[in-house]
Amino acid sequence: MHQPFDITLTHRLADQLVECATSLKEKAQSPDQVQQHLVRLTSIMDSLHSLSHEAGEAGMNPINDRGDIR
């Protein structure tokens, strides 16, 4: 049995994405630091993809027709 779609989790992940991208822009000074940020960004994106995929398979539509998820 699937749990209801948690839009607040999606919003939290989106906030993490913004924070990580901002940190990449402002603080990364070496290829290793860029790679660390990319690993984190990929992890967040994978989580968002999984949430969306699971919701789709459960017959939920987390994003409305206008693309506004709030």
Coordinates of C-alpha atoms in Angstrom, one line a residue:
M1 CA 0.0 0.0 0.0
H2 CA 1.4 3.4 -1.0
Q3 CA 1.5 6.4 1.3
P4 CA -0.1 9.7 0.1
F5 CA 2.2 11.9 -1.9
D6 CA 4.2 14.2 0.5
I7 CA 4.5 17.6 -1.2
T8 CA 6.3 19.1 1.8
L9 CA 9.1 16.5 1.3
T10 CA 9.3 17.7 -2.3
H11 CA 9.6 21.3 -1.2
R12 CA 12.3 20.4 1.3
L13 CA 14.3 18.6 -1.4
A14 CA 13.9 21.6 -3.7
D15 CA 15.2 23.8 -0.9
Q16 CA 18.2 21.5 -0.5
L17 CA 18.8 21.6 -4.2
V18 CA 18.9 25.4 -4.2
E19 CA 21.2 25.5 -1.2
C20 CA 23.6 23.0 -2.8
A21 CA 23.6 24.9 -6.1
T22 CA 24.2 28.2 -4.3
S23 CA 27.1 26.6 -2.3
L24 CA 28.5 25.2 -5.6
K25 CA 28.4 28.7 -7.1
E26 CA 29.8 30.5 -4.1
K27 CA 32.2 28.1 -2.5
A28 CA 33.5 25.5 -4.8
Q29 CA 37.2 26.2 -5.7
S30 CA 38.5 22.9 -6.8
P31 CA 37.5 19.9 -9.0
D32 CA 37.1 17.8 -5.8
Q33 CA 34.7 20.4 -4.3
V34 CA 32.7 20.6 -7.5
Q35 CA 32.5 16.7 -7.6
Q36 CA 31.3 16.7 -4.0
H37 CA 28.5 19.2 -4.9
L38 CA 27.6 17.1 -7.9
V39 CA 27.2 14.0 -5.9
R40 CA 24.9 15.8 -3.5
L41 CA 22.9 17.4 -6.3
T42 CA 22.5 14.0 -8.0
S43 CA 21.4 12.4 -4.8
I44 CA 18.7 15.1 -4.3
M45 CA 17.6 14.8 -7.9
D46 CA 17.4 11.0 -7.6
S47 CA 15.2 11.4 -4.5
L48 CA 12.9 13.7 -6.4
H49 CA 12.7 11.3 -9.3
S50 CA 11.9 8.4 -7.0
L51 CA 9.1 10.4 -5.3
S52 CA 7.6 11.4 -8.6
H53 CA 7.9 7.9 -10.1
E54 CA 6.3 6.2 -7.0
A55 CA 3.5 8.7 -7.0
G56 CA 2.9 8.1 -10.7
E57 CA 2.8 4.4 -10.2
A58 CA 0.3 4.8 -7.4
G59 CA -1.9 6.8 -9.7
M60 CA -1.2 10.2 -8.0
N61 CA -0.4 13.3 -9.9
P62 CA 1.9 15.5 -7.7
I63 CA 2.1 18.2 -10.3
N64 CA -1.1 19.9 -11.6
D65 CA -1.7 21.0 -15.2
R66 CA -0.1 24.4 -14.7
G67 CA 3.0 22.9 -13.2
D68 CA 2.3 24.6 -9.9
I69 CA 2.9 22.1 -7.1
R70 CA 2.2 24.4 -4.2

